[in-house]
Coordinates of C-alpha atoms in Angstrom, one line a residue:
X1 CA 20.8 -21.4 -4.1
X2 CA 19.7 -19.1 -6.8
X3 CA 21.0 -15.5 -7.1
X4 CA 18.3 -13.2 -5.4
X5 CA 18.4 -9.6 -4.5
X6 CA 16.0 -7.9 -2.1
X7 CA 15.2 -4.3 -3.0
X8 CA 13.3 -2.1 -0.5
X9 CA 9.6 -1.6 -1.3
X10 CA 9.1 1.6 -3.4
X11 CA 6.3 3.5 -5.1
X12 CA 7.0 1.6 -8.3
X13 CA 6.1 -1.8 -6.8
X14 CA 2.3 -1.5 -7.0
X15 CA 2.3 -3.5 -10.2
X16 CA 4.1 -6.3 -8.5
X17 CA 1.4 -6.5 -5.9
X18 CA -1.3 -6.5 -8.6
X19 CA 0.5 -9.4 -10.4
X20 CA 0.6 -11.3 -7.1
X21 CA -3.1 -10.7 -6.4
X22 CA -4.2 -14.1 -7.9
X23 CA -6.3 -16.9 -6.5
X24 CA -3.3 -19.2 -6.6
X25 CA -1.0 -16.8 -4.7
X26 CA -3.6 -15.3 -2.3
X27 CA -5.5 -18.5 -1.4
X28 CA -3.3 -18.9 1.7
X29 CA -4.5 -15.4 2.9
X30 CA -8.2 -15.6 2.3
X31 CA -8.3 -14.9 -1.5
X32 CA -7.5 -12.0 -3.9
X33 CA -8.1 -8.4 -2.8
X34 CA -10.0 -5.7 -4.7
X35 CA -7.9 -2.9 -6.2
X36 CA -8.6 -0.6 -3.3
X37 CA -7.3 -3.2 -0.9
X38 CA -4.2 -3.8 -3.0
X39 CA -3.5 0.0 -3.1
X40 CA -4.0 0.1 0.7
X41 CA -1.5 -2.8 1.2
X42 CA 1.0 -1.0 -1.0
X43 CA 0.6 2.2 1.0
X44 CA 1.0 0.1 4.3
X45 CA 4.3 -1.3 3.0
X46 CA 5.6 2.1 2.2
X47 CA 4.4 3.5 5.6
X48 CA 6.0 0.6 7.5
X49 CA 9.4 1.6 5.9
X50 CA 8.9 5.2 6.9
X51 CA 7.9 4.4 10.4
X52 CA 10.5 1.6 10.9
X53 CA 7.8 -0.9 11.9
X54 CA 8.3 -3.3 9.0
X55 CA 10.3 -3.9 5.9
X56 CA 8.9 -5.2 2.7
X57 CA 11.1 -6.1 -0.3
X58 CA 10.8 -6.9 -4.0
X59 CA 12.5 -10.2 -4.8
X60 CA 14.7 -9.7 -7.9
X61 CA 16.5 -12.4 -9.9
X62 CA 18.8 -11.9 -12.8
X63 CA 16.9 -10.8 -15.9
X64 CA 13.8 -9.8 -13.9
X65 CA 14.3 -6.4 -12.3
X66 CA 10.5 -5.9 -12.0
X67 CA 10.5 -8.6 -9.3
X68 CA 9.2 -12.1 -9.1
X69 CA 7.8 -11.9 -5.6
X70 CA 7.6 -10.1 -2.3
X71 CA 9.1 -10.8 1.1
X72 CA 9.2 -8.9 4.4
X73 CA 9.2 -8.8 8.1
X74 CA 7.4 -6.6 10.6
X75 CA 7.1 -6.1 14.4
X76 CA 4.4 -7.8 16.4
X77 CA 3.7 -9.2 19.8
X78 CA 3.9 -13.0 20.1
X79 CA 1.7 -13.8 23.1
X80 CA 2.8 -10.5 24.8
X81 CA 6.5 -10.8 23.9
X82 CA 8.0 -8.6 21.1
X83 CA 8.8 -10.6 18.0
X84 CA 9.1 -10.3 14.2
X85 CA 6.8 -11.9 11.7
X86 CA 7.8 -12.8 8.2
X87 CA 5.9 -13.5 5.0
X88 CA 6.7 -14.1 1.4
X89 CA 5.2 -14.9 -2.0
X90 CA 6.8 -15.9 -5.2
X91 CA 4.9 -15.7 -8.5
X92 CA 3.7 -19.1 -9.8
X93 CA 5.9 -19.2 -12.8
X94 CA 9.0 -18.9 -10.7
X95 CA 8.2 -21.4 -8.0
X96 CA 10.1 -24.6 -7.6
X97 CA 13.5 -22.9 -8.4
X98 CA 14.7 -22.3 -4.8
X99 CA 13.9 -18.6 -5.0
X100 CA 11.8 -18.5 -1.8
X101 CA 14.3 -20.2 0.5
X102 CA 17.1 -18.0 -0.9
X103 CA 15.0 -14.9 -0.4
X104 CA 14.1 -15.9 3.2
X105 CA 17.8 -16.4 4.0
X106 CA 18.7 -13.0 2.4
X107 CA 15.9 -11.4 4.4
X108 CA 17.2 -12.9 7.6
X109 CA 20.7 -11.6 6.8
X110 CA 19.2 -8.2 6.0
X111 CA 17.4 -8.1 9.4
X112 CA 20.6 -9.2 11.3
X113 CA 22.6 -6.5 9.4
X114 CA 20.0 -3.9 10.5
X115 CA 20.6 -5.0 14.1
X116 CA 17.4 -7.0 14.6
X117 CA 17.7 -9.7 17.4
X118 CA 14.1 -10.6 18.0
X119 CA 12.9 -14.0 17.0
X120 CA 11.3 -14.2 13.6
X121 CA 8.0 -16.2 13.2
X122 CA 6.4 -17.5 10.1
X123 CA 2.8 -18.9 10.0
X124 CA 2.2 -20.9 6.8
X125 CA -1.0 -22.9 6.8
X126 CA -0.7 -26.5 7.9
X127 CA -1.9 -27.6 4.4
X128 CA 0.8 -25.5 2.5
X129 CA 3.6 -27.9 2.0
X130 CA 5.7 -25.5 -0.1
X131 CA 5.8 -22.7 2.5
X132 CA 6.5 -25.2 5.3
X133 CA 9.4 -26.6 3.2
X134 CA 10.7 -23.0 2.8
X135 CA 10.7 -22.6 6.6
X136 CA 12.7 -25.9 7.0
X137 CA 15.2 -25.0 4.3
X138 CA 15.8 -21.5 5.8
X139 CA 16.6 -23.0 9.2
X140 CA 13.3 -22.2 11.1
X141 CA 12.3 -24.5 14.0
X142 CA 8.7 -25.8 14.1
X143 CA 7.0 -24.9 17.4
X144 CA 3.7 -26.5 16.5
X145 CA 0.3 -25.9 15.1
X146 CA -1.9 -22.9 16.1
X147 CA -4.9 -21.0 14.9
X148 CA -3.8 -17.6 13.7
X149 CA -6.0 -14.6 13.0
X150 CA -4.4 -12.9 9.9
X151 CA -7.1 -10.3 9.7
X152 CA -10.0 -9.6 12.0
X153 CA -12.4 -12.5 11.6
X154 CA -10.1 -14.6 9.3
X155 CA -8.5 -17.4 11.3
X156 CA -6.2 -19.9 9.6
X157 CA -4.9 -23.2 11.0
X158 CA -1.1 -22.7 10.7
X159 CA 2.2 -24.0 11.7
X160 CA 4.3 -21.7 13.9
X161 CA 7.9 -21.6 12.8
X162 CA 10.6 -19.6 14.4
X163 CA 14.2 -18.6 13.8
X164 CA 16.4 -16.9 16.3
X165 CA 18.3 -14.1 14.7
X166 CA 20.8 -13.8 17.5
X167 CA 21.8 -17.4 17.2
X168 CA 23.6 -17.1 13.9
X169 CA 26.1 -14.6 12.7
X170 CA 25.8 -12.7 9.4
X171 CA 26.6 -14.9 6.4

């Protein structure tokens, strides 16, 4: 696995969101956002940290302190049961190097170290083989396909993957 470090989301990470706001990286989420939406997402990530409802990180690799992607987890209800949801994105030029699976494993360890025990779900689109492979490599279990509303009115056909944080000790 490549050497990755996860740094808590900070005020200086807005440019990382802007770099990630491309058709290629945002196609799985309905397409790129306008600048106002990117700024709102940045503020939402900062607010989640302050409120303790979610934790977004900058993915850093040696030689790239500015970050090569984003990853995070946040609280949600999964059919009326408390759970965590995870999501990630790695910039196109850094894909295929094992960064995403390494970052997901680091994120799961970070969540465990923070005392999280809720199951973590990920919902990559069924037609996204790369993100589905990341889930497999990171030890998630496929529960099946489902339609998932990522924003009001935007429903994607996804796979529902889950990993139980309480099942594995810290690495």
